[in-house]
mmCIF file of C-alpha atoms in Angstrom:
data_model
loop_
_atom_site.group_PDB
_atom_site.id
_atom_site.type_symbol
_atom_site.label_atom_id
_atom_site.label_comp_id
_atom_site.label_asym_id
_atom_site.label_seq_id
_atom_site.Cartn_x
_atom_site.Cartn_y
_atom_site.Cartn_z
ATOM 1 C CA UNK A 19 0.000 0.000 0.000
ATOM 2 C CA UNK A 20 1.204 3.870 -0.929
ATOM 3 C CA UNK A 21 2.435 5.391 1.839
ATOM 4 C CA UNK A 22 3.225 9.527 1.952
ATOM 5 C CA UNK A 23 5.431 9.639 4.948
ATOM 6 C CA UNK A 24 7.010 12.427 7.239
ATOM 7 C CA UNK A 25 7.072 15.694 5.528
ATOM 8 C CA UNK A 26 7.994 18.323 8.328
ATOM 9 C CA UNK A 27 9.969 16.493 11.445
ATOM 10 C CA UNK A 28 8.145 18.386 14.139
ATOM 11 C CA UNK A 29 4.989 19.219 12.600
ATOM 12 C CA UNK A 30 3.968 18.168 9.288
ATOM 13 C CA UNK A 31 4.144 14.456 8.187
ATOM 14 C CA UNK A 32 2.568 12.982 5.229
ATOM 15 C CA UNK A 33 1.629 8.969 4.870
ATOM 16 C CA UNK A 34 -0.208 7.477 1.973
ATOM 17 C CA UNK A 35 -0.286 6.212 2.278
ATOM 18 C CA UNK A 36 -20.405 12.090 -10.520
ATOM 19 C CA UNK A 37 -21.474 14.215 -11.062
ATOM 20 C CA UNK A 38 -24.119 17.022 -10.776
ATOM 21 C CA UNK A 39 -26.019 17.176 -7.568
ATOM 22 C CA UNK A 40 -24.706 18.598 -4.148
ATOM 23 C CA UNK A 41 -24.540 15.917 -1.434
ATOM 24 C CA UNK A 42 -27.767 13.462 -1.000
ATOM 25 C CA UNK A 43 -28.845 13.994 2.741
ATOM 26 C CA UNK A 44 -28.776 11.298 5.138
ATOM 27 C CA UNK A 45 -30.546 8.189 4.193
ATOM 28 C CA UNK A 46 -33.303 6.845 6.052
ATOM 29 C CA UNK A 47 -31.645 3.403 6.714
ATOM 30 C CA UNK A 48 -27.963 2.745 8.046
ATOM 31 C CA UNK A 49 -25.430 1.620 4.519
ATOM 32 C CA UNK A 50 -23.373 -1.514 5.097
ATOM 33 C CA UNK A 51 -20.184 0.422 5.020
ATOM 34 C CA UNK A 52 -21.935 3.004 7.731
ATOM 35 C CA UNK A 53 -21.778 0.486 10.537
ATOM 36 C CA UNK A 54 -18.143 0.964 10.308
ATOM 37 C CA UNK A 55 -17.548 4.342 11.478
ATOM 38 C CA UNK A 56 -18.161 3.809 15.399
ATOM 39 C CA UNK A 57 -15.168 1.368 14.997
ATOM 40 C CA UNK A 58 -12.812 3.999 13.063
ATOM 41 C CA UNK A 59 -13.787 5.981 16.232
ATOM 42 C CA UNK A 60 -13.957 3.258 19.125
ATOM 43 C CA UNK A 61 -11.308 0.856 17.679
ATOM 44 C CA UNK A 62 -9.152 3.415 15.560
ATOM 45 C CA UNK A 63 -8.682 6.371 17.836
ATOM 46 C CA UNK A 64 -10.289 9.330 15.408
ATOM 47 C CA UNK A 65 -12.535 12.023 17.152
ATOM 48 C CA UNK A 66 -14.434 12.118 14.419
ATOM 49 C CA UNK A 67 -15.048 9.696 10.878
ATOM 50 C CA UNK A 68 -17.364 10.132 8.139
ATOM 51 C CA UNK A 69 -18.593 8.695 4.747
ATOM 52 C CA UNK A 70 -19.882 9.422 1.347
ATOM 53 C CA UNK A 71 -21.544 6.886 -1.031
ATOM 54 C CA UNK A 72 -22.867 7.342 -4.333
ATOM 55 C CA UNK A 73 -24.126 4.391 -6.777
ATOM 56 C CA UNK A 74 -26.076 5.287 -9.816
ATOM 57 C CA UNK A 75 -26.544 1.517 -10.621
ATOM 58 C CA UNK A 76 -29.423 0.082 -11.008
ATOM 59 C CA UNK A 77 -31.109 3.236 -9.692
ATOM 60 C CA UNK A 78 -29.630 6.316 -8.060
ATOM 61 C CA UNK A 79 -28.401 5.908 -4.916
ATOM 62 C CA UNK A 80 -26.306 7.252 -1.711
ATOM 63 C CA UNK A 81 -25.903 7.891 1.833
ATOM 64 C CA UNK A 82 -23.557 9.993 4.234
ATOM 65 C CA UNK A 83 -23.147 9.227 7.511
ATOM 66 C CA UNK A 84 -20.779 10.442 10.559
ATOM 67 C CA UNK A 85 -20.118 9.788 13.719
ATOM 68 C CA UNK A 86 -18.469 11.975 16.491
ATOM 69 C CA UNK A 87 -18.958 15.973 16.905
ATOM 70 C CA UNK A 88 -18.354 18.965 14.594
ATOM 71 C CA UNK A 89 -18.019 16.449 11.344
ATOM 72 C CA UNK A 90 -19.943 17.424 8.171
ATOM 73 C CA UNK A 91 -20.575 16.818 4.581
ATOM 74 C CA UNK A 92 -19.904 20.204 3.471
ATOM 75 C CA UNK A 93 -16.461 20.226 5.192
ATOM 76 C CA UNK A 94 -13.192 20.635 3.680
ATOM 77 C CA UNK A 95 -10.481 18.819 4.606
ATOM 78 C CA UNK A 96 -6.545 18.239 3.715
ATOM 79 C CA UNK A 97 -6.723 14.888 0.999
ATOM 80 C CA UNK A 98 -3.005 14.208 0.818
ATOM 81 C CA UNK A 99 -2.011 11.682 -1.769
ATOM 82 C CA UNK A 100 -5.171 11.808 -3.193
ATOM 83 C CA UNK A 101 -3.801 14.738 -4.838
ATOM 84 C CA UNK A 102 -1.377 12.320 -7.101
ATOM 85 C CA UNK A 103 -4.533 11.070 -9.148
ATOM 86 C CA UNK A 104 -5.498 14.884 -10.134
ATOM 87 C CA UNK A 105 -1.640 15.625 -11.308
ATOM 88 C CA UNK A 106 -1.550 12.133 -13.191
ATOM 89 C CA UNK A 107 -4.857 12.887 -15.211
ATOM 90 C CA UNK A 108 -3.315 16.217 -16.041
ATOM 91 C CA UNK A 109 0.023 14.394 -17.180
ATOM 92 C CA UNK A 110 -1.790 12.033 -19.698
ATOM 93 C CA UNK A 111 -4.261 14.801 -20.863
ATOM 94 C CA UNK A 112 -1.179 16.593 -21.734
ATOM 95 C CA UNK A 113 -0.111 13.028 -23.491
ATOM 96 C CA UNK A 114 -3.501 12.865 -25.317
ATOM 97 C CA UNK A 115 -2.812 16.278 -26.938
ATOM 98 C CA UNK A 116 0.765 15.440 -27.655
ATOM 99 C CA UNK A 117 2.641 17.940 -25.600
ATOM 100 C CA UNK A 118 4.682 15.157 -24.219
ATOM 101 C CA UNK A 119 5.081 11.338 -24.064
ATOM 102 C CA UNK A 120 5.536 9.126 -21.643
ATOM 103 C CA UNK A 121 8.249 7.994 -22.224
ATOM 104 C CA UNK A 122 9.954 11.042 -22.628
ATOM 105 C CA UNK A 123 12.999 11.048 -19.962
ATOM 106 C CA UNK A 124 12.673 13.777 -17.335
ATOM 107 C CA UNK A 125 16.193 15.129 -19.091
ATOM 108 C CA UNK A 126 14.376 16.132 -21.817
ATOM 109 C CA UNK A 127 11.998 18.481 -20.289
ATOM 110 C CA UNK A 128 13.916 19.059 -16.964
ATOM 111 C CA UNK A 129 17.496 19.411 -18.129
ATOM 112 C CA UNK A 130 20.008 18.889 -15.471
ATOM 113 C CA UNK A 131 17.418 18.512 -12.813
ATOM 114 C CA UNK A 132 17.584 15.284 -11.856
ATOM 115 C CA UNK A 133 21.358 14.483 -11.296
ATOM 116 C CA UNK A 134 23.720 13.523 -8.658
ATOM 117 C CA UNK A 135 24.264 10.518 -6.105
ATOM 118 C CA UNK A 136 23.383 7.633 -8.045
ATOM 119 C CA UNK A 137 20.211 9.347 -9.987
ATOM 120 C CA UNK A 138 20.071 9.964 -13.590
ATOM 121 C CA UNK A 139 17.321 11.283 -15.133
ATOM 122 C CA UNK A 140 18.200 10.788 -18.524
ATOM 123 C CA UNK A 141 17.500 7.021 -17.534
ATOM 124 C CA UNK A 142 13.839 7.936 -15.654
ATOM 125 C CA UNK A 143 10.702 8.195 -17.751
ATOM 126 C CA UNK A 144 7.750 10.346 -17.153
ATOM 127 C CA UNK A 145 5.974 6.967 -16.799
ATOM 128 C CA UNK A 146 8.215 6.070 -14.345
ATOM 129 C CA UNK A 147 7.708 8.826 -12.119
ATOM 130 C CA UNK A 148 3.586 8.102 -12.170
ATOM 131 C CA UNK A 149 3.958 4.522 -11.618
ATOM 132 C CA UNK A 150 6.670 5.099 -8.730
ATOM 133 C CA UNK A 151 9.276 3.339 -10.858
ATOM 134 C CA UNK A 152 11.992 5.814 -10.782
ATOM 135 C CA UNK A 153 13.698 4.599 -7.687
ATOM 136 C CA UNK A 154 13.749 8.277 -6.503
ATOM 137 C CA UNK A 155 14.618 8.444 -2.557
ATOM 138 C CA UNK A 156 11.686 10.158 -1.206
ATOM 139 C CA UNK A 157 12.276 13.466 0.107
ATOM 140 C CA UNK A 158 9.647 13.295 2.877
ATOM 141 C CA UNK A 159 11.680 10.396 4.382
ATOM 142 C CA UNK A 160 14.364 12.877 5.640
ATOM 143 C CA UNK A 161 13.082 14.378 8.812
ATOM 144 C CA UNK A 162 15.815 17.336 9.024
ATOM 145 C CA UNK A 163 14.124 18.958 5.168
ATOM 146 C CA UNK A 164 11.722 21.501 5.145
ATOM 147 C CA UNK A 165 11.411 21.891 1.284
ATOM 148 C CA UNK A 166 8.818 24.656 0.507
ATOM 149 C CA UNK A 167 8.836 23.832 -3.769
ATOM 150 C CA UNK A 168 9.231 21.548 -5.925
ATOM 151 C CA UNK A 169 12.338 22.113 -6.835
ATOM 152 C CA UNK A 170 13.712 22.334 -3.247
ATOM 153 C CA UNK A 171 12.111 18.949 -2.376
ATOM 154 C CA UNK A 172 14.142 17.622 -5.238
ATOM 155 C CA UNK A 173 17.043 18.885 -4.254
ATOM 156 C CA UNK A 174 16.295 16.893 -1.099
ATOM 157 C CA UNK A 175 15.461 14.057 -2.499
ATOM 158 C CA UNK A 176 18.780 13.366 -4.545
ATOM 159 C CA UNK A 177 20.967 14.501 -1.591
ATOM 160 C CA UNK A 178 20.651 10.676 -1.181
ATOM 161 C CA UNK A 179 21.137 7.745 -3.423
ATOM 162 C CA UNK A 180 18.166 5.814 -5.205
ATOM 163 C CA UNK A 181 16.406 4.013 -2.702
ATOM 164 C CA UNK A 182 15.082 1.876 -5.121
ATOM 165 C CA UNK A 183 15.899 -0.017 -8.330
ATOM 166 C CA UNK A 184 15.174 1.826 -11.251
ATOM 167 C CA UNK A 185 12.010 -0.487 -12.629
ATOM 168 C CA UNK A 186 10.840 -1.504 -9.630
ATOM 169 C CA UNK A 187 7.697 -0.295 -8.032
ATOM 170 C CA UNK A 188 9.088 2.043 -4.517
ATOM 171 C CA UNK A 189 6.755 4.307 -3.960
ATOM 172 C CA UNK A 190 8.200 7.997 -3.464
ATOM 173 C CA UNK A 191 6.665 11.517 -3.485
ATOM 174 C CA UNK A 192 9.137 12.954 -5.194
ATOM 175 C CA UNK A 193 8.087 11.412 -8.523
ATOM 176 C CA UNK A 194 4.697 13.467 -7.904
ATOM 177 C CA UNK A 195 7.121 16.695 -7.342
ATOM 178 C CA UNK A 196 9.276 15.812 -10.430
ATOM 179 C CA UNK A 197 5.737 15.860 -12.391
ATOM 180 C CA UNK A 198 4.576 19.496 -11.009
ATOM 181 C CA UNK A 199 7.530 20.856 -12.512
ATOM 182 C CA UNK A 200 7.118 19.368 -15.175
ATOM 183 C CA UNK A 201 3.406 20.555 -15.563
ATOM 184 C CA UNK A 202 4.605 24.067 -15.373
ATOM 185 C CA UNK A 203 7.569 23.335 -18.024
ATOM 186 C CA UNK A 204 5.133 21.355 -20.576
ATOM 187 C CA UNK A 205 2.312 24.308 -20.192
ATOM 188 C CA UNK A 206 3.844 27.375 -18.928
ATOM 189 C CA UNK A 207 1.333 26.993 -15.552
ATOM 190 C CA UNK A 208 1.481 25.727 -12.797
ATOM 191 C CA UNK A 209 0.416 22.549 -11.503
ATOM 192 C CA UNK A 210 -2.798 23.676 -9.540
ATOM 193 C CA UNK A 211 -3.632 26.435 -12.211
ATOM 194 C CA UNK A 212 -3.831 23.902 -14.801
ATOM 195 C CA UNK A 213 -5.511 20.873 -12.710
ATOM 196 C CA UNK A 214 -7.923 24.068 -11.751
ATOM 197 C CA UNK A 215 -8.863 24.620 -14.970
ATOM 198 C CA UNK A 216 -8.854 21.251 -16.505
ATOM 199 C CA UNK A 217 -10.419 19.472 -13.599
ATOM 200 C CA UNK A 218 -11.661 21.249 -11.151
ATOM 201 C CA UNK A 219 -14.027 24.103 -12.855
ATOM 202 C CA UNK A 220 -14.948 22.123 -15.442
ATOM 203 C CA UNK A 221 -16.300 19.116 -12.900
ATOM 204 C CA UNK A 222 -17.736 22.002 -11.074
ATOM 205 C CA UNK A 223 -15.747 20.753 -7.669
ATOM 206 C CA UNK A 224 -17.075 23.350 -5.912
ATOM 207 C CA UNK A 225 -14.870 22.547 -2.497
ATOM 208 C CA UNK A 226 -11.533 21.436 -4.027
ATOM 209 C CA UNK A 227 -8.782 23.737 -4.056
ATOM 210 C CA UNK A 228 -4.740 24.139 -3.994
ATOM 211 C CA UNK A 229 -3.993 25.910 -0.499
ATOM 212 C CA UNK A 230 -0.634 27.620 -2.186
ATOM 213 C CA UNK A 231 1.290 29.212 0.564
ATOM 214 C CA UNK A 232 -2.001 29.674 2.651
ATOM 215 C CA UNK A 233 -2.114 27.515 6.207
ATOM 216 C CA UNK A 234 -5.929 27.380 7.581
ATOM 217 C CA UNK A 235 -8.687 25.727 5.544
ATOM 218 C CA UNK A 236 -11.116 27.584 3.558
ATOM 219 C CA UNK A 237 -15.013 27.459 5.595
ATOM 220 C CA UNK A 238 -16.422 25.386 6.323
ATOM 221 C CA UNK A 239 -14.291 22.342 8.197
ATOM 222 C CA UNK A 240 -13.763 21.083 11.396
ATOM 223 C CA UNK A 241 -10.995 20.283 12.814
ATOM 224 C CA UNK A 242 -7.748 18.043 12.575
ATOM 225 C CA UNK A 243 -5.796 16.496 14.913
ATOM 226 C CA UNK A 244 -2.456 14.529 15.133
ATOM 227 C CA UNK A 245 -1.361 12.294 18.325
ATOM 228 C CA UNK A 246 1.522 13.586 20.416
ATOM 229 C CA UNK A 247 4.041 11.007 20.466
ATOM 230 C CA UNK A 248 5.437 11.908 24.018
ATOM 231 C CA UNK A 249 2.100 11.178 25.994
ATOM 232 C CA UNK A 250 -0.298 9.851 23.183
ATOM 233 C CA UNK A 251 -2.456 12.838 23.931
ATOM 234 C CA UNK A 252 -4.255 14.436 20.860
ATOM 235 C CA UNK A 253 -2.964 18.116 19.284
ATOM 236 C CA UNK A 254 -5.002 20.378 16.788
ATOM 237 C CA UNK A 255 -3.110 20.351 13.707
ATOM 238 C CA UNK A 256 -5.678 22.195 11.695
ATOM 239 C CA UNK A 257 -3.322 25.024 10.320
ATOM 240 C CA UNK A 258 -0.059 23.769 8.920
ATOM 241 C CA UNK A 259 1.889 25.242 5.991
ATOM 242 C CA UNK A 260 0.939 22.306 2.974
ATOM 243 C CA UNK A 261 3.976 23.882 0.736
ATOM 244 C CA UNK A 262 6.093 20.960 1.632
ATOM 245 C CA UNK A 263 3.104 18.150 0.584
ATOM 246 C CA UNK A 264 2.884 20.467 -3.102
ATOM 247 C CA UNK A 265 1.855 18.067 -5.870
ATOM 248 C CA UNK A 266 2.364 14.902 -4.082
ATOM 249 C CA UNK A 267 -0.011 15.757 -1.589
ATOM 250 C CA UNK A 268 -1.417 19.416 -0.844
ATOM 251 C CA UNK A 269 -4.905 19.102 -2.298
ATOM 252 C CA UNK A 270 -8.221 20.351 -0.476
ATOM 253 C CA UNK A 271 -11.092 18.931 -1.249
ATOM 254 C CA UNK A 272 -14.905 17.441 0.042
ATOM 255 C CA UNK A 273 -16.454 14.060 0.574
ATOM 256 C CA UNK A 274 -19.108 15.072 -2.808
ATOM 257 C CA UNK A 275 -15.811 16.401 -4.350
ATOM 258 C CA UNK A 276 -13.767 13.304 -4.631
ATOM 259 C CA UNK A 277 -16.322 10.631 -5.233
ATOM 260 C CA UNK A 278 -17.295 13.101 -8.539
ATOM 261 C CA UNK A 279 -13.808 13.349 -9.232
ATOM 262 C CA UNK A 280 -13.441 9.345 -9.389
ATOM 263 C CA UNK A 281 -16.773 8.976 -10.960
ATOM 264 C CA UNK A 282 -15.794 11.246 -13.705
ATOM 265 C CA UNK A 283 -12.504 10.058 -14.394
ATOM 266 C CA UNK A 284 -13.501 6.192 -14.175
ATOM 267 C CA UNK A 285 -16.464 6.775 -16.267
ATOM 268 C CA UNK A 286 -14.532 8.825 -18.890
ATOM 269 C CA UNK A 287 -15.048 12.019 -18.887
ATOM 270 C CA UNK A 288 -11.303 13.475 -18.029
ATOM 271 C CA UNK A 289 -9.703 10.931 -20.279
ATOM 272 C CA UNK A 290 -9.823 9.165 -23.790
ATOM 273 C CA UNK A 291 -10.209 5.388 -23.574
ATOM 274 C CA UNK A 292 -6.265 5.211 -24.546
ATOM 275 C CA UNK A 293 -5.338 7.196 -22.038
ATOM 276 C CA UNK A 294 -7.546 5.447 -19.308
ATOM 277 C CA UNK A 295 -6.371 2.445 -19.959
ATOM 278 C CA UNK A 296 -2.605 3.450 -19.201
ATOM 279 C CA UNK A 297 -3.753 5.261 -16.139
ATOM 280 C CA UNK A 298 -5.213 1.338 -15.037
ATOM 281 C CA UNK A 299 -1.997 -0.817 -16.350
ATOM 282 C CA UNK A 300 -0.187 -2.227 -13.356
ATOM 283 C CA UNK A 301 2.149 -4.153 -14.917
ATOM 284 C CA UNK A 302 5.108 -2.293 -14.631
ATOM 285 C CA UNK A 303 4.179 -2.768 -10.787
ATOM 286 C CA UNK A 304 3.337 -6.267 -10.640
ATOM 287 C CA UNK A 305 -0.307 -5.479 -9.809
ATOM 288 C CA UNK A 306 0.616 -2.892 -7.190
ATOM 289 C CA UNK A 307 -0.203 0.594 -8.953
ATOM 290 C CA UNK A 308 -1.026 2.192 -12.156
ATOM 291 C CA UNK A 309 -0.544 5.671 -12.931
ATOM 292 C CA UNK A 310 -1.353 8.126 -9.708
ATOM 293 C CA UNK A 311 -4.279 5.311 -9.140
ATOM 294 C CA UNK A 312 -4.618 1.975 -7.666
ATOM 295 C CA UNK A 313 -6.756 -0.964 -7.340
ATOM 296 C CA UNK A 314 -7.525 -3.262 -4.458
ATOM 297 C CA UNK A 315 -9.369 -6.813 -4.708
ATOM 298 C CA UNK A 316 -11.811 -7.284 -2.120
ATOM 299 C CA UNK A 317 -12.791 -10.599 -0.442
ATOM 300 C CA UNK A 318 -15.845 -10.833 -2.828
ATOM 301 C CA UNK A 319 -13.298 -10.668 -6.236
ATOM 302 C CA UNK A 320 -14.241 -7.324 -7.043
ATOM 303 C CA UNK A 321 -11.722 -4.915 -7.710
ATOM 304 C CA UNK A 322 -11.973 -1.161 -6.415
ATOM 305 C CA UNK A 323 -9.637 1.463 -7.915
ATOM 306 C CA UNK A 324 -8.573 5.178 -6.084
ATOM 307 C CA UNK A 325 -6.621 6.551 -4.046
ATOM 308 C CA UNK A 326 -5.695 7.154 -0.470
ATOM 309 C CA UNK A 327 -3.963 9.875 1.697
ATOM 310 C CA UNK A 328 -2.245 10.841 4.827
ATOM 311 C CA UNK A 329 -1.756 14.015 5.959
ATOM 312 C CA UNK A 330 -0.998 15.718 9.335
ATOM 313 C CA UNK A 331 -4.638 15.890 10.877
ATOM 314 C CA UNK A 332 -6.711 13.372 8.395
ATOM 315 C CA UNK A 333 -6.755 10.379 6.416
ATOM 316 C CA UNK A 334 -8.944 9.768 3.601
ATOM 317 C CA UNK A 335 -9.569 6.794 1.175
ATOM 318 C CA UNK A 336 -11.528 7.140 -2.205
ATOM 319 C CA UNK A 337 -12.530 3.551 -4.032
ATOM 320 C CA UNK A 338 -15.138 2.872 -7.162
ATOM 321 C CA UNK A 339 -15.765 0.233 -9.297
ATOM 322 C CA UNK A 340 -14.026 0.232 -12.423
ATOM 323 C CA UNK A 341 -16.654 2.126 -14.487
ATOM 324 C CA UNK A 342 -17.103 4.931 -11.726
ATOM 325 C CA UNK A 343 -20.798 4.393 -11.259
ATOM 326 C CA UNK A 344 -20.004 3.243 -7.219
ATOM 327 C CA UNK A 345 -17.890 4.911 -5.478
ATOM 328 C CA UNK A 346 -17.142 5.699 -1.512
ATOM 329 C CA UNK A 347 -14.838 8.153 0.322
ATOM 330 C CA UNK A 348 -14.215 8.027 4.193
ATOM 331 C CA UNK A 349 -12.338 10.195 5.994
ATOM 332 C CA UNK A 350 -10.970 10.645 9.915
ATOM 333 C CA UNK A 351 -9.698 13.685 11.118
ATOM 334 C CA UNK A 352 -6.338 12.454 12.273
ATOM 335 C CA UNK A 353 -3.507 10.541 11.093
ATOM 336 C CA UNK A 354 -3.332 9.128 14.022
ATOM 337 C CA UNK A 355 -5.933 5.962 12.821
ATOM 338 C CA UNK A 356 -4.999 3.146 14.786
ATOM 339 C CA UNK A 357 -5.518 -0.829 12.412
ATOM 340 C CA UNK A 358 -6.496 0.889 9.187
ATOM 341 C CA UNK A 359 -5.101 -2.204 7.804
ATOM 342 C CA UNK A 360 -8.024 -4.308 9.127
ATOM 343 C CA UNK A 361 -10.698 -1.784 9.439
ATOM 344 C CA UNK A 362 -10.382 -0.012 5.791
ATOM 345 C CA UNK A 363 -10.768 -3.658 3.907
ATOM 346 C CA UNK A 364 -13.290 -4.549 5.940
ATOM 347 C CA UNK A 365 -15.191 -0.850 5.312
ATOM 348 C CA UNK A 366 -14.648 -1.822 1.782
ATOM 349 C CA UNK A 367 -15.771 -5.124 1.611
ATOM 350 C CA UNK A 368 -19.367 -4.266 3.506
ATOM 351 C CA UNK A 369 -20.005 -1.225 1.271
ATOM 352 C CA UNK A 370 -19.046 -3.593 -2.544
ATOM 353 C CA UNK A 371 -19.612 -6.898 -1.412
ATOM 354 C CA UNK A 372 -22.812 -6.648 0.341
ATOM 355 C CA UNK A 373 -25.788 -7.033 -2.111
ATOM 356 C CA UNK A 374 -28.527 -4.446 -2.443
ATOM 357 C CA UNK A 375 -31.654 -5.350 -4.721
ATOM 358 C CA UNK A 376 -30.726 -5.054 -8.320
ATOM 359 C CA UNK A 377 -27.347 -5.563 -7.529
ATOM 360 C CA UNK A 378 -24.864 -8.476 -7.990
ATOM 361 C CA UNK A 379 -22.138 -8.634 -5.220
ATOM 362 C CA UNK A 380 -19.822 -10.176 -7.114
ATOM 363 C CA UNK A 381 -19.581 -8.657 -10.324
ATOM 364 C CA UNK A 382 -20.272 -4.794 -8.837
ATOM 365 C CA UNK A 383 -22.173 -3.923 -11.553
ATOM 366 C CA UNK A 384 -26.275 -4.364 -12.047
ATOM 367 C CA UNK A 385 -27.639 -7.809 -12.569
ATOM 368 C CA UNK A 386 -28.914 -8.537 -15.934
ATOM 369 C CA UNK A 387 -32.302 -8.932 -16.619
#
């Protein structure tokens, strides 16, 4: 699984690791996936936990639910590596237009960037960087950097050698910083302004945004918390500078937000077939990860595809079906989740695998007539 680790020693740290209508109100009876947020709470440790479902197969359909105070649908929240899906759809839109390739080497469009201690980028591909292939040490790994761009995180990153083999899957956010800048040097734009205009307004995401240098969260949200490793006690974290998480993980966004994010993007609307398809190829990772997305088999043999991220103060997971016509986001408003390893799959599996009338639990999609 992803993982976005420490990104400020004493403060910050980063882990990993649809469309139309506002959020559907509370439903009337309690989802399958629902029952699991008083043990994200009880079991886990988190203040607070929410969800967001939306299914438009066989009929319309969706549910939020929380548990624990000052949590709400409308919130905003930090999404972390969640983030890396939004830069990698930008990537291969700028592939589908032919402004670069994939397997264009990061030389050719960052000249002399990526150089020093072991790392050669005339020998990494942009492929490489989405599929976390480039063997790239990850600069949130060193505790003692503070790196407040993309170039200075880096900079960071190949103070050290490759921590991987070039090839092999290792995942690393610097490949997601490596791919802002090159955003900005394919288009002239930043990385938010162009995911902002390509994604974001045209999807009408309302409540995502890039924070930039700013270090509270735009109204409304609660709060976010992080556990004190000294006496396990909880501390508000909810204003933090996000320059150091950048492309690989500063993103703001909503419950409604995300799951129309996925939905679109899944169901097609962000990305030609082509280019879809590459986004979903995990063989260069042995099944592991595709391109800024991943899949997960449940215990029922479907496979869900998304995204999840860490960030000081929350942790959020977005899965759909293939197609994009199910898809769920949770969210906690700490890092500090204690077993996400056993409650997440299990979150998953009630939500996918459980039948509901029309639907087939194994296949995910509606039974046929």
């Amino acid at each position: 699984m992803p993982t976005f680790r420490a990104l400020l020693a004493a403060f910050l740290t980063l882990a990993l690791f649809g469309l139309g209508a506002a959020p559907l109100s509370s439903e009337p009876h309690l989802g399958p996936a629902a029952a699991y947020l008083p043990r994200l709470v009880a079991e886990g440790g988190a203040p607070t936990a929410a969800l967001l479902v939306r299914d438009s197969s066989p009929a319309p359909y969706g549910t939020y639910r929380s548990t624990g105070p000052n949590i709400r649908s409308a919130d905003r929240f930090r999404a972390g590596s969640l983030t890396k899906t939004f830069v990698a759809t930008v990537v291969l839109q700028l592939a589908q237009e032919g402004r670069l390739r994939l397997s264009d080497p990061v030389e050719r469009l960052l000249p002399r960037l990526v150089r020093g201690h072991g790392n050669d980028g005339r020998r990494i591909t942009l492929r490489a960087l989405l599929s976390h292939t480039s063997g790239l040490y990850d600069y949130t790994a060193d505790p003692s950097a503070h790196p407040l761009s993309g170039t200075a995180a880096v900079r960071v990153a190949l103070a050290h050698r490759p921590t991987g083999t070039p090839g092999h899957y290792a995942y690393s956010n610097t490949n997601y910083a490596v791919l802002g800048l090159v955003i900005q040097r394919v288009t002239g734009r930043d990385y938010a302004t162009e995911i902002r205009d390509r994604v974001i307004t045209p999807l009408r995401l309302t409540g995502t945004s890039f924070p930039g240098a700013r270090t509270a969260l735009p109204a409304p949200h609660g709060r976010a918390y992080t556990r004190d490793p000294a006496d396990g006690s909880l501390r508000d974290v909810t204003v933090l500078d996000p320059r150091t998480a950048g492309a690989a993980g500063s993103l703001i966004s909503t419950l409604d937000d995300l799951n129309r994010f996925y939905a679109a993007l899944l169901g097609g609307r962000l990305l030609a077939p082509a280019q879809l398809a590459l986004m979903m190829n995990t063989r260069a990772t042995r099944g592991v990860y595709g391109l800024g997305i991943y899949p997960e088999k449940l215990s029922c043999g479907i496979t869900v595809w998304g995204h999840n991220g860490y960030i000081t103060g929350s942790h959020v997971r977005t899965a759909a079906t293939r197609d994009g016509r199910h898809v769920l986001t949770y969210r906690v408003d700490t890092d500090a989740l204690t077993g996400p390893g056993t409650l997440e799959p299990g979150l998953l599996d009630a939500e996918f695998c459980t039948p509901r009338p029309g639907r087939s639990a194994l296949a995910g999609v509606p039974d046929t007539p």
